[in-house]
C-alpha cells in the first residue's frame, strides 16, 4: 500500500505567511528612494475592521452584519480621518424587511514613512444596528445596537502614487448587550482581544483620487 503524504493546514498557512513576508521584503528592497506621502489626499476603497475577526468564533452565534465596507479616507499632515459604511436588507413576501447597517469612524496618526510603506496607529469606533423578524409571529423585532472600539496599528503598502493596500493588527473591545451585539453575535458579555489580526481581516485597499 502506498502512503501519500498529508498536508497539514497549519503548514499551508505558514507557507503562505512566509511567501507574503518575502514578497513584501522584495517590494521594499526594490522600492524607489523617495517615500510616498498622503498629505492632502482623498481616497476611497474597502476596509475590513479588526472587529470582523474572531468575535463570532468565540461563541455559537454569528454577527448580523460584517464590520467592514466602503471606506473614505482623508489625510492632512500626519493625521488621517476615515469613515467605513455598509448596509444590507432582506425582503420576504408578506414579512417586514430585515435590515442591518454598520458605521466606523477612525483617526490615525502616521508614525513614520519608508519607501512604499507608511505605518500609522489610530483609534476607531464601530457601531452596528440590526432589525430582524420573529420567526414565529413574523413581526418586526426591536432594533438592536452594538458597539466596539479598536486601536489598529496599520501598514499601507503603496503600489503607486494612487493605489495602496493596507493591513492592521491591534486591540479590540466589543460591548455585547443582553439583546446581542449585531457586530459580534454575542450576548451579555465583553469581547476583548489584545492583538487581533490575520490575513482574513484588518485588510483593505484605497485609491487616492487626488
Coordinates of N, CA, C and O in Angstrom, one line a residue, residues 60-138:
X60 N -21.3 30.5 19.6 CA -22.1 29.8 18.6 C -22.8 30.7 17.6 O -23.3 30.3 16.6
X61 N -23.0 32.0 18.0 CA -23.7 32.9 17.2 C -22.9 33.6 16.1 O -21.7 33.8 16.4
X62 N -23.5 34.0 15.1 CA -22.8 34.8 14.0 C -23.3 36.2 14.0 O -24.4 36.5 14.4
X63 N -22.4 37.1 13.6 CA -22.8 38.6 13.6 C -23.9 38.8 12.5 O -24.0 38.1 11.5
X64 N -24.7 39.8 12.8 CA -25.8 40.2 11.8 C -25.3 40.9 10.6 O -25.9 41.0 9.6
X65 N -24.1 41.6 10.8 CA -23.5 42.3 9.7 C -22.0 42.3 9.9 O -21.5 42.4 11.0
X66 N -21.2 42.1 8.8 CA -19.8 42.1 8.9 C -19.3 43.6 9.1 O -19.7 44.5 8.3
X67 N -18.5 43.8 10.1 CA -18.0 45.2 10.4 C -16.9 45.6 9.4 O -15.7 45.5 9.6
X68 N -17.3 46.0 8.2 CA -16.4 46.5 7.2 C -17.3 47.0 6.0 O -18.5 46.8 6.0
X69 N -16.6 47.6 5.0 CA -17.3 48.0 3.9 C -16.6 49.2 3.1 O -15.4 49.3 3.2
X70 N -17.4 50.0 2.5 CA -16.8 51.1 1.7 C -16.1 52.1 2.7 O -16.7 52.5 3.7
X71 N -14.9 52.5 2.4 CA -14.2 53.4 3.2 C -13.8 54.7 2.4 O -13.5 54.6 1.3
X72 N -13.8 55.8 3.1 CA -13.4 57.1 2.6 C -12.3 57.6 3.6 O -12.6 57.7 4.8
X73 N -11.1 57.9 3.1 CA -10.0 58.4 3.9 C -9.6 59.8 3.4 O -9.5 60.1 2.2
X74 N -9.2 60.6 4.4 CA -8.6 61.9 4.0 C -7.5 62.2 5.0 O -7.6 62.0 6.2
X75 N -6.3 62.6 4.4 CA -5.1 62.9 5.2 C -4.7 64.3 5.1 O -4.8 64.9 4.1
X76 N -4.3 64.8 6.3 CA -3.8 66.2 6.4 C -2.6 66.2 7.4 O -2.8 65.8 8.5
X77 N -1.4 66.5 6.9 CA -0.2 66.4 7.7 C 0.0 64.9 8.1 O 0.0 64.0 7.3
X78 N 0.1 64.7 9.4 CA 0.3 63.3 9.9 C -1.0 62.7 10.3 O -1.0 61.5 10.8
X79 N -2.1 63.4 10.2 CA -3.4 62.9 10.6 C -4.2 62.3 9.4 O -4.2 62.8 8.4
X80 N -4.9 61.2 9.7 CA -5.7 60.6 8.7 C -7.1 60.3 9.3 O -7.2 59.8 10.4
X81 N -8.2 60.7 8.6 CA -9.5 60.6 9.0 C -10.2 59.5 8.1 O -10.0 59.6 6.9
X82 N -11.0 58.7 8.7 CA -11.7 57.6 7.9 C -13.1 57.4 8.3 O -13.4 57.6 9.5
X83 N -13.9 57.0 7.4 CA -15.3 56.5 7.6 C -15.5 55.3 6.8 O -15.1 55.1 5.7
X84 N -16.1 54.3 7.5 CA -16.4 53.0 6.9 C -17.9 52.7 7.0 O -18.5 52.8 8.1
X85 N -18.6 52.4 5.9 CA -20.0 52.2 5.9 C -20.4 50.9 5.2 O -19.8 50.5 4.2
X86 N -21.5 50.3 5.6 CA -22.1 49.2 4.9 C -23.6 49.1 5.4 O -24.0 49.5 6.5
X87 N -24.4 48.5 4.5 CA -25.8 48.3 4.8 C -26.3 47.1 4.0 O -25.8 46.9 2.9
X88 N -27.3 46.4 4.5 CA -27.9 45.3 3.7 C -29.3 45.1 4.2 O -29.7 45.5 5.3
X89 N -30.1 44.5 3.4 CA -31.5 44.3 3.8 C -32.0 43.0 3.1 O -31.5 42.6 2.0
X90 N -33.1 42.4 3.6 CA -33.7 41.2 3.1 C -35.2 41.4 3.1 O -35.8 41.7 4.2
X91 N -35.8 41.2 1.9 CA -37.3 41.4 1.8 C -37.9 40.1 1.4 O -37.7 39.6 0.3
X92 N -38.8 39.5 2.3 CA -39.5 38.3 2.0 C -41.0 38.7 1.9 O -41.5 39.6 2.6
X93 N -41.7 38.0 1.0 CA -43.1 38.2 0.8 C -43.9 38.1 2.0 O -43.8 37.1 2.8
X94 N -44.7 39.1 2.3 CA -45.6 39.1 3.5 C -45.0 39.3 4.8 O -45.6 39.1 5.9
X95 N -43.7 39.7 4.8 CA -43.0 40.0 6.1 C -42.3 41.4 6.0 O -42.0 41.9 5.0
X96 N -42.1 42.0 7.2 CA -41.4 43.2 7.3 C -39.9 43.0 6.8 O -39.4 41.9 6.8
X97 N -39.3 44.0 6.4 CA -37.9 43.9 5.9 C -37.0 43.7 7.0 O -37.1 44.3 8.1
X98 N -36.0 42.8 6.8 CA -34.9 42.6 7.7 C -33.8 43.5 7.2 O -33.5 43.5 6.0
X99 N -33.1 44.3 8.1 CA -32.0 45.1 7.6 C -31.0 45.3 8.7 O -31.2 45.1 9.9
X100 N -29.8 45.6 8.3 CA -28.6 45.9 9.2 C -27.7 46.9 8.6 O -27.7 47.1 7.4
X101 N -27.0 47.7 9.4 CA -26.1 48.7 9.0 C -24.9 48.8 9.8 O -24.9 48.3 11.0
X102 N -23.9 49.4 9.3 CA -22.6 49.5 10.0 C -22.0 50.8 9.7 O -22.0 51.3 8.6
X103 N -21.4 51.4 10.7 CA -20.6 52.7 10.6 C -19.4 52.6 11.5 O -19.5 52.3 12.7
X104 N -18.2 52.9 10.9 CA -17.0 53.0 11.6 C -16.3 54.4 11.4 O -16.2 54.8 10.2
X105 N -15.9 55.0 12.4 CA -15.2 56.3 12.3 C -13.8 56.2 13.0 O -13.7 55.7 14.1
X106 N -12.8 56.6 12.3 CA -11.4 56.4 12.9 C -10.5 57.6 12.6 O -10.7 58.5 11.7
X107 N -9.5 57.7 13.5 CA -8.5 58.7 13.4 C -7.1 58.0 13.5 O -6.9 57.2 14.4
X108 N -6.2 58.3 12.5 CA -4.9 57.7 12.5 C -3.8 58.7 12.5 O -3.9 59.8 11.9
X109 N -2.7 58.4 13.2 CA -1.5 59.2 13.2 C -0.3 58.5 12.6 O 0.0 57.4 13.0
X110 N 0.3 59.1 11.6 CA 1.4 58.4 10.9 C 2.6 58.5 11.9 O 3.0 59.5 12.4
X111 N 3.2 57.3 12.1 CA 4.4 57.2 12.9 C 5.7 57.5 12.1 O 6.6 58.2 12.5
X112 N 5.8 56.8 10.9 CA 6.9 57.1 10.0 C 6.6 56.6 8.6 O 5.7 55.9 8.4
X113 N 7.4 57.1 7.7 CA 7.2 56.8 6.3 C 8.5 56.1 5.8 O 9.6 56.6 6.1
X114 N 8.4 55.1 5.0 CA 9.5 54.5 4.4 C 9.2 54.3 2.9 O 8.0 54.5 2.5
X115 N 10.1 54.0 2.0 CA 9.8 53.7 0.6 C 8.7 52.7 0.5 O 8.9 51.6 1.0
X116 N 7.6 53.1 -0.1 CA 6.4 52.2 -0.4 C 5.6 51.8 0.9 O 4.6 51.2 0.7
X117 N 6.1 52.2 2.1 CA 5.3 51.7 3.3 C 5.2 52.9 4.2 O 6.1 53.6 4.6
X118 N 3.9 53.1 4.7 CA 3.6 54.1 5.7 C 3.0 53.3 6.9 O 2.2 52.4 6.8
X119 N 3.5 53.6 8.1 CA 3.0 53.0 9.3 C 2.3 54.0 10.2 O 2.8 55.1 10.4
X120 N 1.1 53.6 10.7 CA 0.2 54.5 11.5 C -0.4 53.8 12.6 O -0.5 52.5 12.6
X121 N -0.8 54.5 13.7 CA -1.6 54.0 14.8 C -2.8 54.8 14.9 O -2.7 56.0 14.7
X122 N -3.9 54.2 15.4 CA -5.1 55.0 15.4 C -6.1 54.4 16.4 O -5.9 53.5 17.1
X123 N -7.3 55.1 16.4 CA -8.4 54.6 17.2 C -9.7 54.6 16.3 O -9.8 55.5 15.5
X124 N -10.5 53.6 16.5 CA -11.7 53.5 15.6 C -12.9 53.1 16.5 O -12.8 52.1 17.3
X125 N -14.0 53.8 16.3 CA -15.3 53.4 17.0 C -16.2 52.8 15.9 O -16.4 53.4 14.8
X126 N -16.8 51.7 16.3 CA -17.7 50.9 15.3 C -19.1 50.8 16.0 O -19.2 50.5 17.1
X127 N -20.1 51.0 15.1 CA -21.5 50.9 15.6 C -22.2 50.0 14.5 O -22.1 50.3 13.3
X128 N -23.0 49.0 15.0 CA -23.8 48.2 14.2 C -25.2 48.2 14.6 O -25.5 48.2 15.8
X129 N -26.2 48.2 13.7 CA -27.6 48.2 14.0 C -28.2 47.1 13.2 O -27.8 46.7 12.1
X130 N -29.3 46.5 13.8 CA -30.0 45.4 13.1 C -31.4 45.3 13.6 O -31.7 45.5 14.7
X131 N -32.3 45.1 12.6 CA -33.7 44.8 12.9 C -34.1 43.5 12.2 O -34.0 43.4 11.0
X132 N -34.5 42.5 13.0 CA -34.8 41.3 12.5 C -36.4 41.1 12.5 O -37.1 42.0 12.8
X133 N -36.8 39.8 12.2 CA -38.2 39.5 12.2 C -38.3 38.2 13.0 O -37.6 37.2 12.8
X134 N -39.3 38.2 13.9 CA -39.6 37.0 14.7 C -40.0 35.8 13.8 O -40.9 36.0 12.9
X135 N -39.3 34.7 13.9 CA -39.6 33.5 13.1 C -41.0 32.9 13.3 O -41.5 32.2 12.4
X136 N -41.6 33.1 14.5 CA -42.9 32.6 14.8 C -44.0 33.5 14.4 O -44.9 33.1 13.7
X137 N -43.9 34.7 14.9 CA -45.0 35.7 14.6 C -44.8 36.5 13.3 O -45.8 37.1 12.8
X138 N -43.6 36.4 12.7 CA -43.3 37.2 11.5 C -43.5 38.7 11.7 O -43.7 39.4 10.8

